[in-house]
Tab-separated table of C-alpha atoms in Angstrom:
chain	number	residue	atom	x	y	z
A	1	UNK	CA	-1.125	-173.478	147.457
A	2	UNK	CA	-2.526	-175.997	149.716
A	3	UNK	CA	-5.317	-176.482	152.040
A	4	UNK	CA	-7.902	-174.887	149.546
A	5	UNK	CA	-11.312	-174.774	151.085
A	6	UNK	CA	-14.547	-173.458	149.304
A	7	UNK	CA	-18.249	-172.838	150.144
A	8	UNK	CA	-20.199	-175.937	148.627
A	9	UNK	CA	-23.935	-176.095	147.914
A	10	UNK	CA	-25.250	-179.424	149.451
A	11	UNK	CA	-28.938	-178.999	148.684
A	12	UNK	CA	-31.729	-176.704	149.332
A	13	UNK	CA	-30.891	-174.568	152.344
A	14	UNK	CA	-27.565	-176.257	152.876
A	15	UNK	CA	-24.059	-175.032	152.356
A	16	UNK	CA	-20.739	-175.957	153.942
A	17	UNK	CA	-17.110	-175.066	153.982
A	18	UNK	CA	-15.240	-178.064	152.783
A	19	UNK	CA	-11.704	-178.831	151.396
A	20	UNK	CA	-11.516	-178.569	147.603
A	21	UNK	CA	-9.091	-179.168	144.920
A	22	UNK	CA	-6.312	-176.651	144.271
A	23	UNK	CA	-7.082	-174.878	141.122
A	24	UNK	CA	-5.257	-175.771	137.864
A	25	UNK	CA	-4.988	-174.017	134.584
A	26	UNK	CA	-7.521	-176.238	133.118
A	27	UNK	CA	-11.340	-176.762	133.219
A	28	UNK	CA	-12.800	-180.225	133.170
A	29	UNK	CA	-16.611	-180.232	132.485
A	30	UNK	CA	-18.723	-183.117	131.501
A	31	UNK	CA	-15.820	-185.440	130.937
A	32	UNK	CA	-13.934	-182.867	128.582
A	33	UNK	CA	-10.785	-180.956	129.596
A	34	UNK	CA	-10.029	-177.428	128.488
A	35	UNK	CA	-6.657	-176.110	128.749
A	36	UNK	CA	-6.342	-172.521	130.275
A	37	UNK	CA	-2.762	-171.517	129.722
A	38	UNK	CA	-4.215	-168.150	129.135
A	39	UNK	CA	-5.528	-168.132	132.936
A	40	UNK	CA	-3.965	-167.256	136.197
A	41	UNK	CA	-4.434	-168.640	139.844
A	42	UNK	CA	-5.626	-165.991	142.310
A	43	UNK	CA	-5.275	-165.902	145.882
A	44	UNK	CA	-8.719	-164.843	146.930
A	45	UNK	CA	-8.746	-161.602	149.028
A	46	UNK	CA	-12.349	-160.948	149.223
A	47	UNK	CA	-15.418	-162.831	147.740
A	48	UNK	CA	-19.107	-161.892	148.433
A	49	UNK	CA	-22.321	-163.500	149.076
A	50	UNK	CA	-24.775	-162.589	146.112
A	51	UNK	CA	-28.449	-162.768	145.908
A	52	UNK	CA	-28.067	-164.819	142.892
A	53	UNK	CA	-26.199	-167.287	144.906
A	54	UNK	CA	-29.048	-167.329	147.327
A	55	UNK	CA	-31.524	-168.384	144.807
A	56	UNK	CA	-29.490	-171.567	144.047
A	57	UNK	CA	-29.073	-172.242	147.851
A	58	UNK	CA	-32.893	-171.953	148.260
A	59	UNK	CA	-33.363	-174.725	146.121
A	60	UNK	CA	-34.966	-172.568	143.175
A	61	UNK	CA	-32.609	-173.554	140.220
A	62	UNK	CA	-31.273	-176.974	138.905
A	63	UNK	CA	-27.907	-176.499	140.696
A	64	UNK	CA	-26.296	-179.788	141.479
A	65	UNK	CA	-25.220	-180.828	144.858
A	66	UNK	CA	-21.327	-180.248	145.368
A	67	UNK	CA	-21.109	-177.008	143.413
A	68	UNK	CA	-18.430	-174.555	144.694
A	69	UNK	CA	-20.326	-171.303	144.894
A	70	UNK	CA	-19.096	-167.631	144.339
A	71	UNK	CA	-18.816	-165.389	141.303
A	72	UNK	CA	-17.860	-162.099	143.190
A	73	UNK	CA	-14.042	-162.360	143.390
A	74	UNK	CA	-11.212	-159.896	144.141
A	75	UNK	CA	-7.699	-161.494	144.467
A	76	UNK	CA	-3.965	-161.549	144.057
A	77	UNK	CA	-2.186	-163.237	141.105
A	78	UNK	CA	-0.059	-166.078	142.638
A	79	UNK	CA	0.466	-168.022	139.354
A	80	UNK	CA	0.482	-166.930	135.726
A	81	UNK	CA	-0.069	-169.093	132.776
A	82	UNK	CA	2.065	-169.519	129.750
A	83	UNK	CA	0.033	-167.471	127.491
A	84	UNK	CA	-0.653	-164.462	129.780
A	85	UNK	CA	1.242	-161.291	128.667
A	86	UNK	CA	-0.036	-158.316	130.738
A	87	UNK	CA	-1.140	-159.479	133.953
A	88	UNK	CA	1.701	-160.151	136.524
A	89	UNK	CA	2.275	-162.223	139.647
A	90	UNK	CA	1.393	-159.998	142.604
A	91	UNK	CA	-1.218	-157.746	140.815
A	92	UNK	CA	-4.254	-157.414	142.956
A	93	UNK	CA	-7.265	-157.568	140.685
A	94	UNK	CA	-11.109	-157.441	140.218
A	95	UNK	CA	-12.725	-160.486	138.603
A	96	UNK	CA	-15.850	-159.668	136.543
A	97	UNK	CA	-18.499	-162.249	137.365
A	98	UNK	CA	-19.100	-162.731	133.539
A	99	UNK	CA	-16.455	-165.139	132.076
A	100	UNK	CA	-15.601	-163.924	128.463
A	101	UNK	CA	-13.191	-164.983	125.798
A	102	UNK	CA	-12.467	-161.464	124.459
A	103	UNK	CA	-12.470	-163.119	120.774
A	104	UNK	CA	-16.183	-163.713	119.781
A	105	UNK	CA	-18.507	-161.364	118.138
A	106	UNK	CA	-20.282	-160.603	121.479
A	107	UNK	CA	-17.073	-159.946	123.403
A	108	UNK	CA	-15.866	-157.685	120.631
A	109	UNK	CA	-19.028	-155.642	120.613
A	110	UNK	CA	-18.841	-155.289	124.431
A	111	UNK	CA	-21.572	-157.882	125.342
A	112	UNK	CA	-19.464	-159.863	127.700
A	113	UNK	CA	-22.277	-161.076	129.735
A	114	UNK	CA	-23.182	-163.456	126.682
A	115	UNK	CA	-19.750	-164.611	125.402
A	116	UNK	CA	-20.355	-167.306	122.795
A	117	UNK	CA	-17.251	-169.577	123.471
A	118	UNK	CA	-17.101	-170.040	127.400
A	119	UNK	CA	-20.155	-172.147	127.851
A	120	UNK	CA	-20.975	-175.206	125.698
A	121	UNK	CA	-24.866	-175.164	126.732
A	122	UNK	CA	-25.690	-171.412	126.009
A	123	UNK	CA	-24.217	-167.814	125.760
A	124	UNK	CA	-22.717	-166.568	128.909
A	125	UNK	CA	-20.702	-168.026	131.795
A	126	UNK	CA	-19.907	-167.232	135.490
A	127	UNK	CA	-18.021	-168.749	138.271
A	128	UNK	CA	-19.613	-171.174	140.623
A	129	UNK	CA	-23.279	-170.956	138.972
A	130	UNK	CA	-25.724	-173.386	137.684
A	131	UNK	CA	-25.605	-173.925	134.046
A	132	UNK	CA	-22.769	-171.408	133.343
A	133	UNK	CA	-20.177	-173.581	131.996
A	134	UNK	CA	-18.863	-175.558	134.993
A	135	UNK	CA	-16.393	-172.965	136.095
A	136	UNK	CA	-15.392	-173.505	139.756
A	137	UNK	CA	-16.488	-170.868	142.151
A	138	UNK	CA	-14.579	-168.205	143.967
A	139	UNK	CA	-16.106	-168.410	147.464
A	140	UNK	CA	-12.622	-170.206	148.199
A	141	UNK	CA	-9.124	-169.527	149.197
A	142	UNK	CA	-7.886	-169.841	145.540
A	143	UNK	CA	-9.441	-169.932	142.175
A	144	UNK	CA	-8.494	-170.082	138.602
A	145	UNK	CA	-9.555	-167.269	136.174
A	146	UNK	CA	-9.279	-167.743	132.650
A	147	UNK	CA	-8.630	-165.394	129.542
A	148	UNK	CA	-6.784	-163.279	132.372
A	149	UNK	CA	-5.376	-160.513	130.220
A	150	UNK	CA	-8.967	-159.844	128.981
A	151	UNK	CA	-11.073	-160.529	132.124
A	152	UNK	CA	-8.890	-158.961	134.902
A	153	UNK	CA	-9.116	-155.558	135.981
A	154	UNK	CA	-5.640	-154.861	137.876
A	155	UNK	CA	-5.628	-151.955	140.498
A	156	UNK	CA	-3.067	-149.553	139.832
A	157	UNK	CA	-1.629	-149.179	143.390
A	158	UNK	CA	-1.494	-152.202	145.850
A	159	UNK	CA	-1.604	-150.130	149.171
A	160	UNK	CA	-4.587	-148.022	147.714
A	161	UNK	CA	-6.382	-151.144	146.906
A	162	UNK	CA	-5.987	-152.884	150.264
A	163	UNK	CA	-7.142	-149.505	151.879
A	164	UNK	CA	-10.279	-149.670	149.804
A	165	UNK	CA	-10.750	-153.343	149.463
A	166	UNK	CA	-14.343	-153.367	150.803
A	167	UNK	CA	-15.419	-150.849	148.274
A	168	UNK	CA	-13.397	-152.427	145.405
A	169	UNK	CA	-14.803	-155.948	146.056
A	170	UNK	CA	-18.170	-154.484	144.855
A	171	UNK	CA	-16.702	-154.155	141.341
A	172	UNK	CA	-17.056	-157.922	140.541
A	173	UNK	CA	-20.701	-157.606	140.299
A	174	UNK	CA	-23.320	-155.537	142.316
A	175	UNK	CA	-21.997	-152.116	141.692
A	176	UNK	CA	-21.644	-152.507	137.995
A	177	UNK	CA	-24.921	-154.353	137.968
A	178	UNK	CA	-26.857	-151.657	139.830
A	179	UNK	CA	-25.253	-149.052	137.612
A	180	UNK	CA	-26.063	-151.014	134.678
A	181	UNK	CA	-29.785	-151.166	135.707
A	182	UNK	CA	-29.821	-147.290	136.362
A	183	UNK	CA	-27.830	-146.343	133.381
A	184	UNK	CA	-29.770	-148.430	130.826
A	185	UNK	CA	-33.122	-147.252	132.478
A	186	UNK	CA	-31.923	-143.644	131.489
A	187	UNK	CA	-31.026	-142.155	134.753
A	188	UNK	CA	-29.145	-138.908	134.403
A	189	UNK	CA	-28.943	-135.315	135.908
A	190	UNK	CA	-32.189	-134.528	137.561
A	191	UNK	CA	-34.097	-137.857	137.019
A	192	UNK	CA	-36.466	-139.184	139.467
A	193	UNK	CA	-35.933	-143.013	139.912
A	194	UNK	CA	-37.854	-145.880	141.432
A	195	UNK	CA	-35.665	-148.760	142.546
A	196	UNK	CA	-37.638	-151.935	143.446
A	197	UNK	CA	-35.752	-153.934	145.969
A	198	UNK	CA	-33.448	-152.938	148.801
A	199	UNK	CA	-31.255	-155.882	148.745
A	200	UNK	CA	-27.400	-155.324	147.913
A	201	UNK	CA	-28.083	-154.933	144.304
A	202	UNK	CA	-30.977	-152.419	144.771
A	203	UNK	CA	-28.978	-150.576	147.427
A	204	UNK	CA	-26.062	-150.387	144.801
A	205	UNK	CA	-28.429	-149.361	142.058
A	206	UNK	CA	-29.935	-146.523	144.248
A	207	UNK	CA	-26.322	-145.405	145.065
A	208	UNK	CA	-25.464	-145.530	141.327
A	209	UNK	CA	-28.417	-143.587	140.516
A	210	UNK	CA	-27.265	-140.780	142.801
A	211	UNK	CA	-23.652	-141.061	141.106
A	212	UNK	CA	-25.523	-140.518	137.808
A	213	UNK	CA	-26.944	-137.315	139.078
A	214	UNK	CA	-30.686	-138.424	139.920
A	215	UNK	CA	-32.693	-135.803	141.702
A	216	UNK	CA	-34.864	-138.245	143.779
A	217	UNK	CA	-34.187	-141.858	144.320
A	218	UNK	CA	-37.082	-143.981	145.836
A	219	UNK	CA	-36.444	-147.387	147.121
A	220	UNK	CA	-39.259	-149.850	147.660
A	221	UNK	CA	-39.045	-153.064	149.765
A	222	UNK	CA	-40.903	-154.877	152.708
A	223	UNK	CA	-38.121	-155.311	155.090
A	224	UNK	CA	-37.775	-152.313	157.535
A	225	UNK	CA	-34.029	-152.865	158.178
A	226	UNK	CA	-33.352	-152.599	154.486
A	227	UNK	CA	-35.473	-149.477	153.949
A	228	UNK	CA	-33.587	-147.928	156.880
A	229	UNK	CA	-30.386	-148.741	155.000
A	230	UNK	CA	-31.580	-147.009	151.883
A	231	UNK	CA	-32.521	-143.950	153.910
A	232	UNK	CA	-29.172	-143.780	155.531
A	233	UNK	CA	-27.516	-142.600	152.225
A	234	UNK	CA	-30.340	-140.033	151.212
A	235	UNK	CA	-32.981	-142.090	149.495
A	236	UNK	CA	-36.630	-141.958	149.933
A	237	UNK	CA	-38.558	-145.072	150.665
A	238	UNK	CA	-41.886	-146.797	150.175
A	239	UNK	CA	-42.917	-149.725	152.517
A	240	UNK	CA	-44.666	-152.285	150.185
A	241	UNK	CA	-46.259	-154.010	152.967
A	242	UNK	CA	-48.675	-151.020	153.115
A	243	UNK	CA	-52.081	-151.241	151.297
A	244	UNK	CA	-51.625	-147.902	149.610
A	245	UNK	CA	-50.821	-148.331	145.838
A	246	UNK	CA	-47.232	-147.691	144.573
A	247	UNK	CA	-48.361	-144.633	142.452
A	248	UNK	CA	-50.001	-143.351	145.375
A	249	UNK	CA	-46.985	-143.643	147.601
A	250	UNK	CA	-44.642	-142.232	144.873
A	251	UNK	CA	-47.286	-139.242	144.449
A	252	UNK	CA	-46.820	-138.465	148.173
A	253	UNK	CA	-43.153	-138.033	147.570
A	254	UNK	CA	-42.782	-136.508	144.177
A	255	UNK	CA	-46.270	-134.742	143.677
A	256	UNK	CA	-46.870	-136.924	140.694
A	257	UNK	CA	-47.627	-140.806	140.550
A	258	UNK	CA	-44.671	-141.597	138.175
A	259	UNK	CA	-40.911	-141.459	137.755
A	260	UNK	CA	-38.759	-140.902	134.938
A	261	UNK	CA	-37.000	-144.291	135.310
A	262	UNK	CA	-37.640	-147.650	137.199
A	263	UNK	CA	-35.240	-150.410	137.997
A	264	UNK	CA	-36.249	-154.124	138.841
A	265	UNK	CA	-33.647	-155.268	141.348
A	266	UNK	CA	-35.750	-158.167	142.738
A	267	UNK	CA	-36.214	-160.698	140.091
A	268	UNK	CA	-38.327	-163.897	139.662
A	269	UNK	CA	-38.845	-164.462	143.575
A	270	UNK	CA	-40.932	-161.231	143.740
A	271	UNK	CA	-43.840	-161.235	146.012
A	272	UNK	CA	-47.111	-159.241	146.054
A	273	UNK	CA	-48.040	-155.868	147.623
A	274	UNK	CA	-49.868	-155.007	150.569
A	275	UNK	CA	-52.122	-157.803	151.774
A	276	UNK	CA	-50.321	-160.047	149.141
A	277	UNK	CA	-46.882	-159.273	150.731
A	278	UNK	CA	-46.300	-162.853	151.925
A	279	UNK	CA	-47.426	-164.514	148.626
A	280	UNK	CA	-45.098	-165.125	145.871
A	281	UNK	CA	-46.113	-163.316	142.474
A	282	UNK	CA	-43.238	-163.259	140.195
A	283	UNK	CA	-44.569	-160.850	137.759
A	284	UNK	CA	-45.416	-158.211	140.454
A	285	UNK	CA	-42.385	-155.995	140.178
A	286	UNK	CA	-42.212	-155.959	136.443
A	287	UNK	CA	-45.882	-154.831	136.200
A	288	UNK	CA	-45.342	-152.288	138.786
A	289	UNK	CA	-42.283	-150.851	137.304
A	290	UNK	CA	-44.186	-150.433	133.964
A	291	UNK	CA	-47.075	-148.842	135.751
A	292	UNK	CA	-45.133	-146.042	137.513
A	293	UNK	CA	-42.589	-145.112	134.827
A	294	UNK	CA	-43.670	-142.079	132.726
A	295	UNK	CA	-44.643	-142.360	129.074
A	296	UNK	CA	-41.404	-143.045	126.984
A	297	UNK	CA	-39.452	-143.775	129.930
A	298	UNK	CA	-37.038	-146.484	130.681
A	299	UNK	CA	-36.822	-149.730	132.703
A	300	UNK	CA	-33.777	-151.682	133.776
A	301	UNK	CA	-34.134	-155.238	134.632
A	302	UNK	CA	-30.980	-156.501	136.299
A	303	UNK	CA	-32.893	-158.645	138.704
A	304	UNK	CA	-32.565	-162.306	137.842
A	305	UNK	CA	-35.269	-164.096	135.810
A	306	UNK	CA	-34.549	-167.803	135.060
A	307	UNK	CA	-35.711	-170.413	132.226
A	308	UNK	CA	-36.247	-173.148	134.900
A	309	UNK	CA	-37.447	-172.636	138.517
A	310	UNK	CA	-38.261	-175.857	140.053
A	311	UNK	CA	-39.977	-173.935	143.075
A	312	UNK	CA	-42.156	-171.752	140.617
A	313	UNK	CA	-45.715	-171.032	141.854
A	314	UNK	CA	-47.364	-172.694	138.847
A	315	UNK	CA	-46.258	-174.531	135.841
A	316	UNK	CA	-45.726	-171.548	133.728
A	317	UNK	CA	-43.561	-169.853	136.420
A	318	UNK	CA	-41.476	-173.178	136.374
A	319	UNK	CA	-40.481	-172.416	132.953
A	320	UNK	CA	-40.056	-168.658	133.229
A	321	UNK	CA	-43.397	-167.763	131.622
A	322	UNK	CA	-44.794	-164.801	133.588
A	323	UNK	CA	-48.129	-162.875	133.247
A	324	UNK	CA	-46.570	-159.406	132.475
A	325	UNK	CA	-48.582	-156.499	130.931
A	326	UNK	CA	-46.459	-156.170	127.882
A	327	UNK	CA	-49.385	-154.311	126.306
A	328	UNK	CA	-49.060	-151.563	128.997
A	329	UNK	CA	-45.266	-151.247	128.143
A	330	UNK	CA	-45.950	-151.199	124.427
A	331	UNK	CA	-48.616	-148.541	124.992
A	332	UNK	CA	-46.348	-146.265	126.862
A	333	UNK	CA	-43.434	-146.589	124.543
A	334	UNK	CA	-41.180	-147.878	127.329
A	335	UNK	CA	-37.696	-149.251	126.633
A	336	UNK	CA	-36.536	-152.217	128.587
A	337	UNK	CA	-33.009	-153.658	129.128
A	338	UNK	CA	-32.636	-157.153	130.425
A	339	UNK	CA	-29.863	-159.788	131.202
A	340	UNK	CA	-26.585	-159.963	132.906
A	341	UNK	CA	-24.671	-156.901	133.318
A	342	UNK	CA	-21.652	-156.833	131.029
A	343	UNK	CA	-19.360	-155.743	134.103
A	344	UNK	CA	-16.430	-154.728	131.810
A	345	UNK	CA	-18.425	-151.845	130.416
A	346	UNK	CA	-18.325	-150.107	133.623
A	347	UNK	CA	-15.913	-151.654	136.258
A	348	UNK	CA	-12.793	-149.359	135.280
A	349	UNK	CA	-14.953	-146.118	135.484
A	350	UNK	CA	-16.447	-147.174	138.841
A	351	UNK	CA	-13.021	-148.230	140.092
A	352	UNK	CA	-11.896	-144.610	139.415
A	353	UNK	CA	-14.975	-143.212	141.402
A	354	UNK	CA	-14.004	-145.365	144.359
A	355	UNK	CA	-10.262	-144.511	144.445
A	356	UNK	CA	-11.070	-140.835	143.897
A	357	UNK	CA	-13.757	-140.644	146.507
A	358	UNK	CA	-16.674	-140.104	144.205
A	359	UNK	CA	-18.781	-142.692	145.942
A	360	UNK	CA	-18.943	-145.041	149.053
A	361	UNK	CA	-20.460	-148.329	147.717
A	362	UNK	CA	-19.286	-150.290	150.825
A	363	UNK	CA	-21.100	-148.119	153.150
A	364	UNK	CA	-24.279	-147.887	150.958
A	365	UNK	CA	-24.690	-151.648	150.836
A	366	UNK	CA	-23.511	-152.134	154.609
A	367	UNK	CA	-20.562	-154.346	153.721
A	368	UNK	CA	-19.985	-156.665	156.616
A	369	UNK	CA	-16.831	-158.762	156.538
A	370	UNK	CA	-16.809	-162.254	157.884
A	371	UNK	CA	-14.490	-165.265	157.679
A	372	UNK	CA	-14.719	-167.978	155.016
A	373	UNK	CA	-15.757	-170.440	157.664
A	374	UNK	CA	-18.715	-168.215	158.669
A	375	UNK	CA	-20.207	-168.478	155.116
A	376	UNK	CA	-23.092	-170.815	156.157
A	377	UNK	CA	-24.273	-168.388	158.893
A	378	UNK	CA	-24.034	-165.532	156.417
A	379	UNK	CA	-26.120	-167.295	153.846
A	380	UNK	CA	-28.817	-167.822	156.640
A	381	UNK	CA	-28.729	-164.236	157.715
A	382	UNK	CA	-28.910	-162.990	154.118
A	383	UNK	CA	-31.914	-165.196	153.570
A	384	UNK	CA	-33.725	-163.893	156.563
A	385	UNK	CA	-33.428	-160.361	155.153
A	386	UNK	CA	-30.354	-158.815	156.863
A	387	UNK	CA	-29.565	-155.346	155.459
A	388	UNK	CA	-26.024	-156.286	154.865
A	389	UNK	CA	-23.536	-157.427	152.037
A	390	UNK	CA	-21.425	-160.130	153.513
A	391	UNK	CA	-17.949	-160.153	152.335
A	392	UNK	CA	-16.022	-163.209	152.888
A	393	UNK	CA	-12.252	-162.916	153.952
A	394	UNK	CA	-10.600	-166.233	153.257
A	395	UNK	CA	-7.074	-165.296	154.256
A	396	UNK	CA	-7.700	-162.595	156.887
A	397	UNK	CA	-6.522	-159.940	154.402
A	398	UNK	CA	-9.377	-157.493	154.789
A	399	UNK	CA	-8.965	-157.738	158.592
A	400	UNK	CA	-5.320	-157.110	158.293
A	401	UNK	CA	-5.836	-154.183	155.948
A	402	UNK	CA	-8.443	-152.449	158.306
């Protein structure tokens, strides 16, 4: 290892690729060192730009300048800690974006998104993310992964993994996250589904809904290119710039103004509908999905909501307080699932679906490979609504594999 570089957040709207320290099997956070003999060092083969990263880069969180970004990581093990027993040097692995110890009550019950031991500030941790425990991000050439035996998903065949790396790279976050949103909303054989948002997570959720057997998947967005991408793999779409109400647009497709299940893949930077499409209204999507979901239906909410938003539209929104119609949800007996996706619940099954040609997630989200040095342009293009999932290739491994 040498010449490690990473994508560094400098301030609102600014990222740069800079030299960073080589990873060690330890974490230093707020002046305290944590030894990680249970960890490994990965040579990062692919690492993706995520919409959650974009929230930070826009200045919509309290992320500090100097933060190394990146929580969607796939890599090759190049160094193994003293206490690692089953993961071996040379393994190619997917890294769940949730960092989990495998020992606490939440981990033992499968709730790895809210591990109790890896973040001194609150439950749950992630790589390269604000208030998530200080773990260094993986938009870099090398990264340290703690609790490796527990966290890492090793691919069974190296050549097969490299051949499908642009699909497998989605296992670290957006494919399980989209699947989680659909699954917890109750999507199953014959379901009708509304997915709010045609960004990468929304597209992943739409494809996951198809994998789960949905009869009709309707995707709503305001960006024509993203709606076209949703249609490219068989989804119906609604253009939320239009003045027609969402129930009316759904009725034009299904014959009824409601769906069995709905998924919010937008989160706290939601905008209004129709003439309000240019105005930020953070409760819009939550209220719409309650409106269009049938009585006793389900709503998945993998879209990110935060407790502190410096750019919130009002004082309430700055502290995560939104005007949602909870009375409507209660009256309709809807069930809701929120929070980080516990990636480990789904990643092995989704890996098998990829390896055995049951899904084409890279095609669905329009995976677009760029070099690590091109990350600033990737962030800019993503911020302007590009219908692409940008995959960073720090060592040219994806280019070589293709």
